[in-house]
């Protein structure tokens, strides 16, 4: 048997073992073509089938919402931080941002370089450990779009509800929780995600958007940065990251086999409950970093009494075969990233380890 680590990496992150094994089987000779998927033309029928299958599967998992298109782009979610304002923010308009943590801040900084921005809700005063209330958003009349980060990967806070922005497009960075639970797509005008947390390997960024948002783009920006270029060419304007898209298609098949988004959500909630219960039942030895109501089911952030003890925890966990439990360097503490592909057994093993560490150090 292959030895697999207890992988809690924040991204790139664990992939389903079944998917890796399937890919391994097809690696050298993809469906009797005598080559791998990486060695063939992206204009050929064999690759094009993978490409359109991945697009169809994504929409199907989201309930086939009408009027939405899927784009496969490169440059990660970070490139979208720039592309979104370049395409959607015109002179005389403002981009309204919800400031919830590290990734929302990065998205905001990039938009500022392109045009006018407004922060319409912020949890900075709570050190981003508690989500702001979005039920009464006061949006400037010239808002071009509202930008929200559904899950703050570093702080470990996650929205379960999204604001009703009426006719104003709602654009959501779902890099770290896309397809982790059912989504009512009618609420969103554009969602986007770098693939390397919940969808597959790095190298491809997925955009799911209402057609009207990505059909016409400003002509003063270079063609490669226009959504319209990629929409017109079905994400085949230039060479796509073929292997990453193939892997995304395989991950999507795996999600379908798990019972779709309802099935995945059930597992994700069970995993998160297991670890949060261990934190909450530790008599204060472990402390959840995020406020209770804002807790993420993807990135569990927690603390110990001192940084010294946290260091000892990380060291002991590594010796016991656990990977990736150190919190992000910007916030410190500990973090267990438990994306779709992290097995329940890994979470269970972590909880056992946490109890043991507490009994030795409590
Ligand atoms: C990881 C992450 C990003 C950055 O993604 P890249 O693909 O590395 O650019 C952006 N937003 C969120 C919420 C993330 O978790």
Short mmCIF file of N, CA and C and ligand atoms in Angstrom, two decimals, residues 10 75-79 81 103-104 149-154 173-176 192-197 204-205 339, ligand 1:
data_model
loop_
_atom_site.label_atom_id
_atom_site.label_comp_id
_atom_site.label_asym_id
_atom_site.label_seq_id
_atom_site.Cartn_x
_atom_site.Cartn_y
_atom_site.Cartn_z
N UNK A 10 -2.67 24.02 3.32
CA UNK A 10 -3.67 25.05 2.99
C UNK A 10 -3.81 25.26 1.49
N UNK A 75 -2.93 31.98 -14.05
CA UNK A 75 -2.48 33.10 -13.21
C UNK A 75 -3.10 33.10 -11.82
N UNK A 76 -3.88 32.09 -11.49
CA UNK A 76 -4.42 31.97 -10.15
C UNK A 76 -5.51 32.99 -9.84
N UNK A 77 -6.07 32.86 -8.65
CA UNK A 77 -7.08 33.81 -8.20
C UNK A 77 -6.48 35.21 -8.14
N UNK A 78 -5.18 35.28 -7.87
CA UNK A 78 -4.51 36.59 -7.77
C UNK A 78 -4.62 37.38 -9.07
N UNK A 79 -4.58 36.70 -10.20
CA UNK A 79 -4.74 37.41 -11.47
C UNK A 79 -6.17 37.95 -11.60
N UNK A 81 -7.84 39.12 -9.17
CA UNK A 81 -7.91 40.35 -8.37
C UNK A 81 -7.70 41.57 -9.27
N UNK A 103 -7.15 37.70 2.19
CA UNK A 103 -7.39 37.61 0.74
C UNK A 103 -8.27 38.74 0.24
N UNK A 104 -9.26 39.13 1.01
CA UNK A 104 -10.09 40.28 0.61
C UNK A 104 -9.21 41.52 0.50
N UNK A 149 -15.33 37.72 -0.25
CA UNK A 149 -14.49 36.52 -0.14
C UNK A 149 -15.27 35.53 0.71
N UNK A 150 -15.70 34.43 0.13
CA UNK A 150 -16.63 33.54 0.86
C UNK A 150 -15.95 32.85 2.04
N UNK A 151 -14.66 32.54 1.89
CA UNK A 151 -13.94 31.85 2.96
C UNK A 151 -12.54 32.43 3.06
N UNK A 152 -12.23 32.99 4.22
CA UNK A 152 -10.88 33.54 4.42
C UNK A 152 -9.98 32.41 4.91
N UNK A 153 -9.18 31.94 4.01
CA UNK A 153 -8.32 30.77 4.19
C UNK A 153 -7.35 30.92 5.35
N UNK A 154 -6.87 32.12 5.56
CA UNK A 154 -5.81 32.35 6.56
C UNK A 154 -6.41 32.54 7.96
N UNK A 173 -14.93 35.57 -4.47
CA UNK A 173 -13.73 34.73 -4.47
C UNK A 173 -14.03 33.50 -3.64
N UNK A 174 -14.15 32.35 -4.29
CA UNK A 174 -14.44 31.09 -3.60
C UNK A 174 -13.26 30.14 -3.66
N UNK A 175 -12.07 30.70 -3.73
CA UNK A 175 -10.88 29.85 -3.93
C UNK A 175 -10.77 28.71 -2.91
N UNK A 176 -11.15 28.98 -1.67
CA UNK A 176 -10.93 27.94 -0.67
C UNK A 176 -12.21 27.26 -0.18
N UNK A 192 -15.20 32.78 -8.60
CA UNK A 192 -13.92 32.36 -9.16
C UNK A 192 -13.08 31.67 -8.10
N UNK A 193 -12.17 30.83 -8.56
CA UNK A 193 -11.33 30.07 -7.63
C UNK A 193 -10.09 29.54 -8.32
N UNK A 194 -8.95 29.73 -7.68
CA UNK A 194 -7.76 28.98 -8.07
C UNK A 194 -8.06 27.53 -7.74
N UNK A 195 -7.62 26.59 -8.57
CA UNK A 195 -8.07 25.20 -8.40
C UNK A 195 -7.42 24.46 -7.23
N UNK A 196 -6.29 24.94 -6.75
CA UNK A 196 -5.42 24.11 -5.92
C UNK A 196 -5.87 23.86 -4.49
N UNK A 197 -7.09 24.31 -4.12
CA UNK A 197 -7.57 23.97 -2.78
C UNK A 197 -8.69 22.93 -2.84
N UNK A 204 -4.72 26.16 -12.98
CA UNK A 204 -5.95 26.62 -13.64
C UNK A 204 -6.81 27.38 -12.63
N UNK A 205 -7.46 28.42 -13.12
CA UNK A 205 -8.39 29.21 -12.33
C UNK A 205 -9.75 29.07 -12.98
N UNK A 339 -10.12 20.59 3.32
CA UNK A 339 -10.88 20.70 2.07
C UNK A 339 -11.55 19.37 1.72
C1 LIG B 1 -5.29 30.80 -2.10
C2 LIG B 1 -6.25 31.91 -2.26
C3 LIG B 1 -6.06 32.92 -3.22
C4 LIG B 1 -4.83 33.00 -4.09
O1 LIG B 1 -4.85 32.04 -5.05
P1 LIG B 1 -3.71 31.91 -6.17
O2 LIG B 1 -4.32 30.91 -7.10
O3 LIG B 1 -2.47 31.44 -5.49
O4 LIG B 1 -3.52 33.24 -6.80
C5 LIG B 1 -7.03 33.89 -3.33
N1 LIG B 1 -8.12 33.90 -2.55
C6 LIG B 1 -8.33 32.95 -1.62
C7 LIG B 1 -9.57 32.99 -0.78
C8 LIG B 1 -7.40 31.93 -1.44
O5 LIG B 1 -7.60 30.98 -0.51
#
